[in-house]
Coordinates of C-alpha atoms in Angstrom, one line a residue:
M725 CA 19.7 24.5 4.6
K726 CA 23.0 25.7 3.1
P727 CA 25.2 23.5 0.9
T728 CA 28.0 21.8 2.8
K729 CA 31.4 23.5 2.3
N730 CA 34.9 22.3 1.9
I731 CA 34.2 18.8 0.8
K732 CA 36.7 17.6 -1.7
I733 CA 35.6 14.5 -3.7
V734 CA 38.6 12.5 -4.6
L735 CA 38.0 10.2 -7.6
L736 CA 39.8 7.2 -8.9
L737 CA 39.1 7.4 -12.6
L738 CA 41.0 4.3 -13.8
S739 CA 38.4 1.9 -15.1
S740 CA 40.3 -1.1 -13.6
I741 CA 40.0 0.4 -10.2
I742 CA 36.3 1.2 -10.6
N743 CA 35.6 -2.3 -11.7
E744 CA 37.5 -3.7 -8.7
L745 CA 35.6 -1.5 -6.3
Y746 CA 32.1 -1.8 -7.7
G747 CA 32.0 -4.5 -10.4
Q748 CA 29.6 -4.4 -13.3
T749 CA 26.6 -5.9 -11.6
Y750 CA 23.8 -3.9 -9.9
N751 CA 23.6 -6.1 -6.9
H752 CA 27.2 -5.7 -5.7
L753 CA 27.0 -5.8 -1.9
L754 CA 23.4 -4.7 -1.7
P755 CA 20.8 -6.0 0.8
N756 CA 18.1 -7.7 -1.2
V757 CA 15.5 -5.2 0.0
V758 CA 17.3 -2.2 -1.5
F759 CA 16.5 -1.2 -5.0
P760 CA 19.5 -2.2 -7.2
Y761 CA 21.8 0.6 -8.5
Q762 CA 25.2 1.0 -10.1
L763 CA 27.6 3.6 -8.7
N764 CA 30.5 4.4 -11.0
S765 CA 33.0 6.5 -9.0
G766 CA 36.0 6.3 -6.8
K767 CA 36.0 7.0 -3.1
L768 CA 34.4 9.9 -1.3
P769 CA 36.2 11.6 1.6
E770 CA 35.6 9.9 5.0
N771 CA 32.4 11.1 6.7
T772 CA 30.9 12.1 3.3
Y773 CA 27.7 10.4 2.3
I774 CA 25.2 10.3 -0.5
L775 CA 21.5 10.5 0.6
I776 CA 19.1 9.3 -2.0
S777 CA 15.4 8.1 -1.9
P778 CA 14.2 6.5 -5.1
L779 CA 10.4 6.8 -5.9
K780 CA 8.0 4.6 -7.9
L781 CA 5.5 6.7 -9.8
N782 CA 2.8 5.4 -12.1
S783 CA 5.0 5.3 -15.1
N784 CA 6.9 2.9 -17.3
P785 CA 9.2 1.1 -17.6
T786 CA 8.6 -1.4 -14.8
D787 CA 11.1 -4.1 -13.9
K788 CA 9.6 -7.6 -13.4
N789 CA 11.7 -8.0 -10.3
Y790 CA 10.7 -4.7 -8.9
I791 CA 11.7 -4.0 -5.3
S792 CA 9.9 -1.4 -3.2
P793 CA 12.4 1.5 -3.0
K794 CA 13.8 2.7 0.4
P795 CA 15.8 5.8 1.4
I796 CA 19.5 4.9 1.6
I797 CA 22.7 6.4 2.7
I798 CA 25.8 5.5 0.7
D799 CA 29.2 5.8 2.5
H800 CA 32.5 7.2 1.1
N801 CA 33.5 3.8 -0.2
G802 CA 30.2 3.3 -2.1
Y803 CA 28.7 0.8 0.3
V804 CA 25.1 1.1 1.7
F805 CA 25.8 2.6 5.1
W806 CA 22.2 2.6 6.2
Y807 CA 18.7 2.2 4.8
M808 CA 15.3 2.9 6.2
N809 CA 12.8 0.2 6.9
S810 CA 10.0 1.9 5.1
S811 CA 7.1 -0.4 4.3
S812 CA 4.4 2.1 3.2
G813 CA 4.2 5.4 1.5
S814 CA 6.6 7.3 -0.7
I815 CA 9.6 9.1 0.9
G816 CA 11.4 11.9 -0.7
D817 CA 13.6 15.0 -0.2
F818 CA 15.8 12.9 2.2
K819 CA 18.5 15.4 3.4
Y820 CA 20.7 16.3 6.4
S821 CA 20.9 19.6 8.3
S822 CA 24.2 20.4 9.9
N823 CA 22.6 23.3 11.8
D824 CA 20.7 20.9 14.1
S825 CA 22.2 17.5 13.2
L826 CA 18.9 16.2 12.0
F827 CA 17.6 14.4 8.9
Y828 CA 14.6 15.8 7.1
F829 CA 12.3 14.0 4.7
T830 CA 8.7 13.9 3.5
K831 CA 6.5 10.9 3.6
Y832 CA 3.5 10.7 1.3
L833 CA 0.8 8.2 2.1
N834 CA -2.9 8.0 1.1
G835 CA -2.7 11.5 -0.3
I836 CA -1.3 13.1 2.8
A837 CA 2.2 14.4 3.3
S838 CA 3.9 14.4 6.6
Y839 CA 7.2 16.1 7.2
Q840 CA 9.5 14.1 9.4
L841 CA 12.7 14.7 11.4
M842 CA 15.2 12.0 12.5
D843 CA 18.3 12.2 14.7
L844 CA 21.8 10.9 14.0
K845 CA 20.8 7.6 15.6
F846 CA 18.0 7.3 13.0
N847 CA 15.2 7.7 15.5
F848 CA 12.1 9.8 14.7
V849 CA 12.1 13.0 16.9
D850 CA 9.3 15.2 15.4
S851 CA 6.9 15.6 12.5
I852 CA 4.9 18.5 11.0
L853 CA 1.5 18.4 9.2
N854 CA -0.3 21.1 7.1
T855 CA -3.1 22.8 9.0
N856 CA -5.7 25.5 8.6
N857 CA -7.6 23.5 5.9
V858 CA -4.5 23.4 3.6
L859 CA -4.0 20.3 1.5
S860 CA -0.6 18.7 1.9
D861 CA 2.1 19.0 -0.6
A862 CA 5.2 16.9 -0.5
H863 CA 7.6 19.2 -2.4
E864 CA 9.4 21.1 0.3
F865 CA 10.5 21.0 4.0
Q866 CA 13.1 23.4 5.3
K867 CA 14.3 24.9 8.5
L868 CA 14.7 28.6 8.6
S869 CA 17.5 30.7 10.3
N870 CA 15.0 31.7 13.0
G871 CA 14.6 28.0 14.0
N872 CA 11.1 27.7 12.5
Y873 CA 10.0 25.0 10.0
I874 CA 8.5 25.9 6.6
I875 CA 6.5 23.6 4.3
G876 CA 4.4 23.8 1.1
G877 CA 0.7 23.1 0.7
M878 CA -2.3 23.7 -1.5
K879 CA -5.6 25.5 -1.1
D880 CA -8.5 26.0 -3.6
S881 CA -10.4 29.1 -4.5
I882 CA -13.3 29.7 -6.9
M883 CA -12.4 32.2 -9.6
D884 CA -14.0 33.6 -12.8
L885 CA -11.5 32.8 -15.6
S886 CA -14.0 33.3 -18.5
K887 CA -11.9 36.1 -19.9
L888 CA -8.9 33.7 -20.4
N889 CA -8.6 31.3 -23.3
Y890 CA -7.3 27.8 -23.0
N891 CA -6.8 25.9 -26.3
G892 CA -9.2 28.4 -28.0
K893 CA -11.9 28.0 -25.4
P894 CA -12.8 30.4 -22.5
G895 CA -12.2 29.3 -19.0
S896 CA -15.0 28.6 -16.6
K897 CA -16.7 31.3 -14.5
T898 CA -16.4 29.0 -11.6
T899 CA -12.9 27.6 -12.0
N900 CA -11.6 25.8 -8.9
V901 CA -8.1 27.3 -8.8
R902 CA -5.5 25.5 -6.7
G903 CA -3.1 28.0 -5.0
Y904 CA 0.3 27.1 -3.7
V905 CA 0.5 27.8 0.0
I906 CA 3.5 28.3 2.3
Q907 CA 3.1 27.5 6.0
E908 CA 5.7 28.4 8.7
F909 CA 5.6 26.8 12.1
N910 CA 7.6 27.4 15.3
K911 CA 9.1 24.6 17.3
R912 CA 5.8 24.3 19.2
H913 CA 4.1 23.6 15.9
K914 CA 2.2 26.9 16.0
L915 CA 1.4 28.4 12.6
V916 CA 3.2 31.8 12.5
F917 CA 3.1 32.7 8.7
E918 CA 1.0 31.6 5.8
W919 CA 1.1 32.7 2.1
N920 CA -1.3 31.7 -0.7
S921 CA -0.4 32.4 -4.3
N922 CA -4.2 32.9 -5.1
N923 CA -4.0 36.1 -3.0
Y924 CA -1.0 37.5 -4.9
I925 CA -0.7 35.9 -8.4
H926 CA -3.5 35.8 -11.0
P927 CA -3.8 32.6 -13.1
K928 CA -3.3 34.6 -16.3
E929 CA 0.5 34.3 -15.4
S930 CA 0.3 30.6 -16.1
F931 CA 1.2 28.9 -19.4
E932 CA -1.4 27.1 -21.5
S933 CA 1.0 24.3 -22.3
Y934 CA 0.7 23.0 -18.8
G935 CA -3.0 22.3 -19.2
Y936 CA -6.3 23.7 -17.8
D937 CA -8.9 21.9 -15.7
S938 CA -11.9 23.9 -14.4
T939 CA -12.4 21.4 -11.5
K940 CA -8.7 21.6 -10.3
Y941 CA -6.6 24.2 -12.0
D942 CA -3.1 23.9 -10.6
Y943 CA -1.8 27.1 -12.3
A944 CA 1.3 27.8 -10.1
H945 CA 2.6 24.4 -8.8
G946 CA 5.3 25.4 -6.3
N947 CA 8.1 23.0 -5.8
S948 CA 10.8 24.7 -3.7
I949 CA 11.1 27.3 -0.9
E950 CA 14.4 28.9 -0.1
E951 CA 15.3 31.5 2.5
D952 CA 17.2 34.3 0.9
A953 CA 20.1 36.1 2.5
D954 CA 17.9 38.9 3.7
G955 CA 15.4 36.6 5.3
N956 CA 12.8 36.9 2.6
L957 CA 11.6 33.8 0.6
L958 CA 12.4 32.5 -2.9
I959 CA 9.6 30.3 -4.4
S960 CA 9.9 28.2 -7.5
L961 CA 6.5 28.1 -9.3
R962 CA 6.9 25.6 -12.1
Y963 CA 3.8 26.3 -14.1
L964 CA 4.6 30.0 -14.1
N965 CA 8.1 29.3 -15.4
S966 CA 9.2 31.7 -12.7
I967 CA 11.0 32.3 -9.4
Y968 CA 9.2 34.7 -7.1
K969 CA 10.8 36.5 -4.2
I970 CA 8.2 37.4 -1.5
N971 CA 8.4 39.5 1.6
H972 CA 8.6 37.2 4.6
Q973 CA 6.7 39.7 6.8
N974 CA 3.7 40.8 4.7
G975 CA 3.8 38.3 1.8
K976 CA 4.1 41.0 -0.9
I977 CA 5.9 40.2 -4.1
I978 CA 9.4 41.8 -4.2
W979 CA 10.4 40.6 -7.7
K980 CA 9.9 37.8 -10.3
L981 CA 12.6 36.0 -12.3
G982 CA 11.3 34.6 -15.5
G983 CA 7.7 34.0 -16.6
K984 CA 5.3 36.3 -18.4
S985 CA 6.0 39.4 -16.3
S986 CA 9.7 39.0 -15.2
S987 CA 11.2 41.8 -13.2
F988 CA 14.5 41.0 -14.9
S989 CA 15.7 40.9 -18.5
F990 CA 18.0 38.0 -19.4
T991 CA 21.3 39.4 -20.9
N992 CA 22.9 36.3 -22.3
D993 CA 20.2 33.6 -22.0
L994 CA 16.7 32.8 -23.2
G995 CA 15.4 31.9 -19.7
F996 CA 14.1 28.7 -18.2
S997 CA 10.8 26.8 -17.9
G998 CA 9.2 24.1 -15.8
Q999 CA 12.1 24.5 -13.3
H1000 CA 12.8 22.9 -9.9
D1001 CA 14.9 23.5 -6.9
A1002 CA 15.7 27.2 -7.0
R1003 CA 18.4 28.0 -4.4
R1004 CA 20.4 31.0 -3.3
L1005 CA 24.1 30.4 -3.6
T1006 CA 26.9 31.9 -1.4
N1007 CA 28.1 34.1 -4.3
D1008 CA 24.8 36.0 -4.5
A1009 CA 23.7 34.0 -7.5
I1010 CA 20.5 31.9 -8.0
S1011 CA 20.7 28.2 -9.1
L1012 CA 18.0 26.0 -10.5
F1013 CA 17.3 22.8 -12.4
D1014 CA 15.9 24.0 -15.7
N1015 CA 13.6 21.2 -17.0
A1016 CA 13.0 23.2 -20.1
N1017 CA 9.4 22.0 -20.6
T1018 CA 8.4 24.9 -22.9
S1019 CA 11.7 25.2 -24.8
K1020 CA 12.0 24.4 -28.5
E1021 CA 12.5 20.9 -29.8
P1022 CA 14.7 18.9 -29.3
K1023 CA 14.3 19.6 -25.6
T1024 CA 17.2 19.0 -23.3
S1025 CA 17.3 20.0 -19.6
R1026 CA 20.1 21.8 -17.9
I1027 CA 21.6 23.3 -14.7
I1028 CA 21.8 27.1 -14.6
Q1029 CA 23.2 29.8 -12.3
Y1030 CA 22.2 33.5 -12.7
K1031 CA 23.7 36.6 -11.3
L1032 CA 20.9 39.0 -10.5
D1033 CA 21.4 42.8 -10.7
T1034 CA 18.5 44.5 -8.9
L1035 CA 19.8 48.0 -9.9
N1036 CA 19.6 47.4 -13.6
W1037 CA 17.2 44.5 -13.3
T1038 CA 19.2 42.1 -15.4
A1039 CA 19.8 38.3 -15.0
T1040 CA 23.2 37.2 -16.3
K1041 CA 24.0 33.5 -16.9
I1042 CA 27.3 32.8 -15.1
W1043 CA 27.4 29.0 -15.3
E1044 CA 25.4 26.1 -16.9
Y1045 CA 25.6 22.4 -17.5
N1046 CA 23.5 21.0 -20.4
Q1047 CA 22.2 17.4 -20.1
P1048 CA 22.1 15.3 -23.3
F1049 CA 18.5 14.4 -22.5
F1050 CA 15.2 15.8 -21.4
V1051 CA 13.8 15.6 -17.8
K1052 CA 10.2 16.4 -18.0
S1053 CA 9.7 16.8 -14.2
L1054 CA 11.4 16.6 -10.8
G1055 CA 15.1 17.2 -10.5
S1056 CA 17.5 18.9 -8.1
Y1057 CA 20.9 20.5 -8.1
Q1058 CA 23.3 20.9 -5.1
V1059 CA 26.5 22.9 -5.1
V1060 CA 28.4 20.7 -2.7
N1061 CA 31.5 23.0 -2.8
D1062 CA 33.3 25.2 -5.3
D1063 CA 34.5 22.2 -7.3
T1064 CA 31.7 19.7 -6.8
H1065 CA 28.2 19.8 -8.2
L1066 CA 25.6 17.1 -7.6
I1067 CA 22.8 16.8 -10.2
N1068 CA 19.7 14.7 -9.6
N1069 CA 17.9 13.9 -12.8
G1070 CA 14.4 13.5 -11.5
F1071 CA 11.9 11.9 -13.8
S1072 CA 14.5 9.9 -15.8
F1073 CA 15.1 6.3 -16.5
R1074 CA 18.1 4.1 -17.4
P1075 CA 20.2 4.5 -19.5
N1076 CA 20.2 8.0 -18.1
P1077 CA 21.8 8.2 -14.7
S1078 CA 19.7 9.3 -11.7
V1079 CA 22.7 11.2 -10.2
V1080 CA 25.7 12.8 -11.8
I1081 CA 28.5 14.5 -9.9
I1082 CA 30.7 16.9 -11.9
N1083 CA 33.4 19.4 -11.2
K1084 CA 33.4 23.1 -12.1
L1085 CA 35.0 22.2 -15.4
K1086 CA 31.8 20.1 -16.2
E1087 CA 33.8 16.9 -16.2
N1088 CA 31.8 13.8 -15.2
I1089 CA 33.4 12.3 -12.1
A1090 CA 30.6 10.0 -10.7
T1091 CA 27.3 8.6 -11.8
L1092 CA 24.6 6.6 -10.0
T1093 CA 22.2 4.7 -12.2
F1094 CA 19.2 2.6 -11.0
K1095 CA 18.4 -0.7 -12.6
D1096 CA 14.9 0.3 -13.7
S1097 CA 11.5 1.6 -12.7
V1098 CA 12.4 4.3 -10.2
M1099 CA 13.4 8.0 -10.1
C1100 CA 14.5 10.4 -7.5
Y1101 CA 12.9 13.7 -6.5
R1102 CA 16.1 15.0 -4.9
S1103 CA 19.5 13.6 -3.9
F1104 CA 22.3 15.1 -1.8
C1105 CA 25.9 14.8 -0.7
F1106 CA 26.7 15.7 2.9
E1107 CA 29.5 15.5 5.3
I1108 CA 27.9 13.9 8.4
P1109 CA 29.7 13.6 11.8
F1110 CA 28.3 10.2 12.7
Q1111 CA 29.3 8.8 16.1
I1112 CA 28.2 5.4 15.1
K1113 CA 30.5 2.5 15.4
Q1114 CA 29.8 0.2 12.4
P1115 CA 29.6 -3.5 13.1
K1116 CA 32.6 -5.6 12.4
I1117 CA 32.3 -9.0 10.8
L1118 CA 34.5 -11.7 12.4
H1119 CA 35.9 -14.5 10.3
A1120 CA 37.9 -17.8 10.6
N1121 CA 39.1 -20.4 8.2
I1122 CA 38.2 -23.7 9.8
G1123 CA 38.7 -27.0 8.0
N1124 CA 37.8 -26.3 4.4
K1125 CA 35.3 -23.6 5.2
T1126 CA 35.3 -19.9 6.1
I1127 CA 32.9 -18.9 8.9
L1128 CA 31.6 -15.3 9.2
I1129 CA 30.0 -14.0 12.4
A1130 CA 28.0 -10.8 12.8
P1131 CA 27.9 -8.9 16.1
D1132 CA 25.7 -9.9 19.1
G1133 CA 23.0 -7.8 20.6
V1134 CA 20.7 -7.2 17.7
K1135 CA 17.5 -8.8 16.5
N1136 CA 17.8 -8.7 12.8
Y1137 CA 20.6 -9.7 10.3
L1138 CA 20.6 -9.3 6.6
W1139 CA 23.8 -10.4 4.7
S1140 CA 24.8 -9.3 1.2
T1141 CA 24.2 -13.0 0.4
G1142 CA 20.6 -12.8 1.5
D1143 CA 21.2 -14.9 4.7
T1144 CA 19.4 -13.7 7.8
T1145 CA 21.4 -15.5 10.5
Q1146 CA 24.1 -14.3 12.7
I1147 CA 26.6 -16.9 11.4
I1148 CA 27.1 -17.8 7.8
I1149 CA 29.5 -20.0 5.8
A1150 CA 31.3 -18.0 3.0
D1151 CA 31.2 -20.0 -0.2
K1152 CA 33.4 -17.5 -2.2
R1153 CA 36.6 -15.6 -1.6
T1154 CA 35.0 -12.2 -2.1
T1155 CA 33.7 -9.2 -0.1
Y1156 CA 30.8 -9.6 2.3
Q1157 CA 28.7 -7.1 4.3
V1158 CA 25.9 -7.5 6.9
W1159 CA 23.2 -5.1 7.9
T1160 CA 21.7 -5.1 11.5
N1161 CA 18.8 -3.1 13.0
Y1162 CA 19.6 0.4 14.0
G1163 CA 17.0 3.1 14.8
T1164 CA 14.3 3.0 12.1
G1165 CA 16.4 1.1 9.7
M1166 CA 19.4 -1.2 9.1
L1167 CA 23.1 -0.2 9.6
G1168 CA 25.7 -1.7 7.4
S1169 CA 28.8 -3.4 8.8
L1170 CA 32.4 -2.7 7.7
P1171 CA 32.8 -4.8 4.6
I1172 CA 35.2 -7.7 4.8
D1173 CA 37.3 -8.9 1.8
L1174 CA 38.3 -12.5 2.3
N1175 CA 41.1 -12.1 -0.3
K1176 CA 42.8 -9.6 2.0
I1177 CA 42.3 -11.3 5.4
T1178 CA 44.9 -13.7 6.8
N1179 CA 44.5 -13.9 10.6
D1180 CA 41.5 -15.7 12.1
D1181 CA 39.2 -13.8 14.6
F1182 CA 38.0 -16.8 16.5
Y1183 CA 38.3 -20.6 16.9
L1184 CA 36.2 -23.7 17.6
C1185 CA 36.4 -25.7 20.8
N1186 CA 34.6 -28.7 22.2
K1187 CA 32.7 -28.9 25.5
N1188 CA 36.0 -29.4 27.3
Q1189 CA 37.3 -26.1 25.9
K1190 CA 39.8 -27.9 23.6
K1191 CA 40.5 -26.1 20.3
I1192 CA 39.2 -28.1 17.3
S1193 CA 41.0 -27.7 13.9
S1194 CA 39.1 -30.5 12.0
P1195 CA 35.4 -30.4 13.0
K1196 CA 33.1 -33.3 12.2
Y1197 CA 29.8 -33.1 10.4
G1198 CA 26.8 -32.9 12.7
E1199 CA 28.8 -32.1 15.8
T1200 CA 28.1 -29.1 18.0
Y1201 CA 31.0 -26.8 18.9
F1202 CA 31.6 -23.6 20.8
I1203 CA 32.8 -20.5 19.1
K1204 CA 35.3 -18.4 21.1
S1205 CA 36.3 -14.9 19.9
P1206 CA 38.4 -12.0 21.4
N1207 CA 35.3 -9.6 21.6
G1208 CA 33.5 -11.9 24.0
I1209 CA 31.2 -13.7 21.6
E1210 CA 30.5 -17.2 22.8
T1211 CA 27.9 -19.2 20.8
T1212 CA 27.5 -22.6 19.4
I1213 CA 27.5 -23.9 15.9
I1214 CA 26.5 -27.3 14.4
W1215 CA 29.0 -28.2 11.8
K1216 CA 27.5 -29.0 8.4

C-alpha cells in the first residue's frame, strides 16, 4: 500500500491552544476501556485519522492500572473516533488501503496469526491464514497491485552449521534453522507464490550478536514485505542487517542492501542494522526504520532514506532523522506526504513518545505518548473517506442541572464519564463524548462543549404534554426532542 498523498497537517503550536484542546491529563475524553495516551498537537485536516494499535509484550514497566489495549482511530481533532472491541489476542499493523477501501490488521492469538480485513463500516469481510505447513508470523500483511494478498511466515529446516562459530563454539550439525517465508494468495485464497529464505540465503549471512539456538535458529527474521515499482519484492531481514530484493516470478535474489555481502557500497553513511519497515518511496528511494542494534555505543535509532544507483551500485543517504534514544526492536516510518513524516517508535516506553510527526525540516509537530506499559509495532496517518454520520449528543439546561442524551437505536453506550446509560446528568461545564456500538467496535460521537452551547435541544413535559421548567424530585417526565427521541426520565 502506498503512502497517502497531499495531506497537509496544520498544527496549532501555541501551548495555550494545545492545553485547551487536550489538557495535561491522559484520560482527556477517553473511554475507560481505551489505554490512556496523551496527544500533543493541533488539528489534523478533516477526514485525516491516526490509526494505532498498542501492544502489551512481556516487558517492564507495567502500570498497576493496566488496561488491555485496543486498536483505535483518532480523528482530526484528536478525539477517539472509533475503537475495536478486541477481547483476546494482540492486534497489530492496523492500517487502511485506499485502493480497496479496507482496513488491514493482524491478530495474534495462542501462537497463531490471522490476517484480517474490515470494511469502512468496521465489519469483518475476509481473513487469510498461512498454509502449506508454514508457521504463522504476524509481521506483514499487504495487498499487491495484482489484487493478491501477501503475508509472512516461518518454516524450519535441518542444516549442518558445524563449520560456523557462535561465541567461540561450533554450530550443531543438526541445527533447526527457521527460514522466513513469503506466501502470496489470490482472492480465492489459493496459494500462488511461496519463497523460503532457507532455499536462497545461508545462515552464515547472519550476525552473531543476535544469538544462536541449535533448536530454533531464527537467523533471518523478516519483518516487512514491499512490492517494488517493477513488481518484484523488497524484504527486510532484521538479523541479516539487510534488505533483499527478490524476483517475484522465480524467487532469485536480485540484490542486497546492507549486511555481510551487500550489493551496494554506502557513499556517505555507515549503513544500518536490526532494521524494520523497509519501503519503496515515490522518488525511487528506499526508506527504513534503523533500530541500530549493532551500532557503536551509545546506540540511538534513526529514520533513513537511501537513493540506490544500480549502475554504479552505490547507496547514498538523502535524508535522515536521528532519535535521541535507542529502540531495540519494532518501529515503523510512513512518508505521509512531502512535508509530513510519521515515526512509530516501536519497543519504547514513556517518557519516549510512541509516535512522532515531523516535517521535512525535522521539526517536531506532534507527539503521542502512552501512559505506560504498552508499545506499538506500527502506526499510520491516513485520509479516509468515511460515510459515517457521527452521533450527536443532545443537551438541555433544566432546573439546576444539565441533561445529556445519546442517540436512540443502539445497544451499548459508554460516556467519557464512564456512564453506560443513554441519558446522563452533566456535573461539570466541560466537554463530553459518548461511544456507541458500530460494527466490531464503538463509534465516538461529536464532542459537546457545554461552555459553548446556549440553546437547548429538548424539554421536559408531564403526561399531559405540558412543558415543565421546574421538575420535582422522584417525578417521571417525558423528554421531547426535535429529532424524534421520546423517552422518560425520573428526576433525581
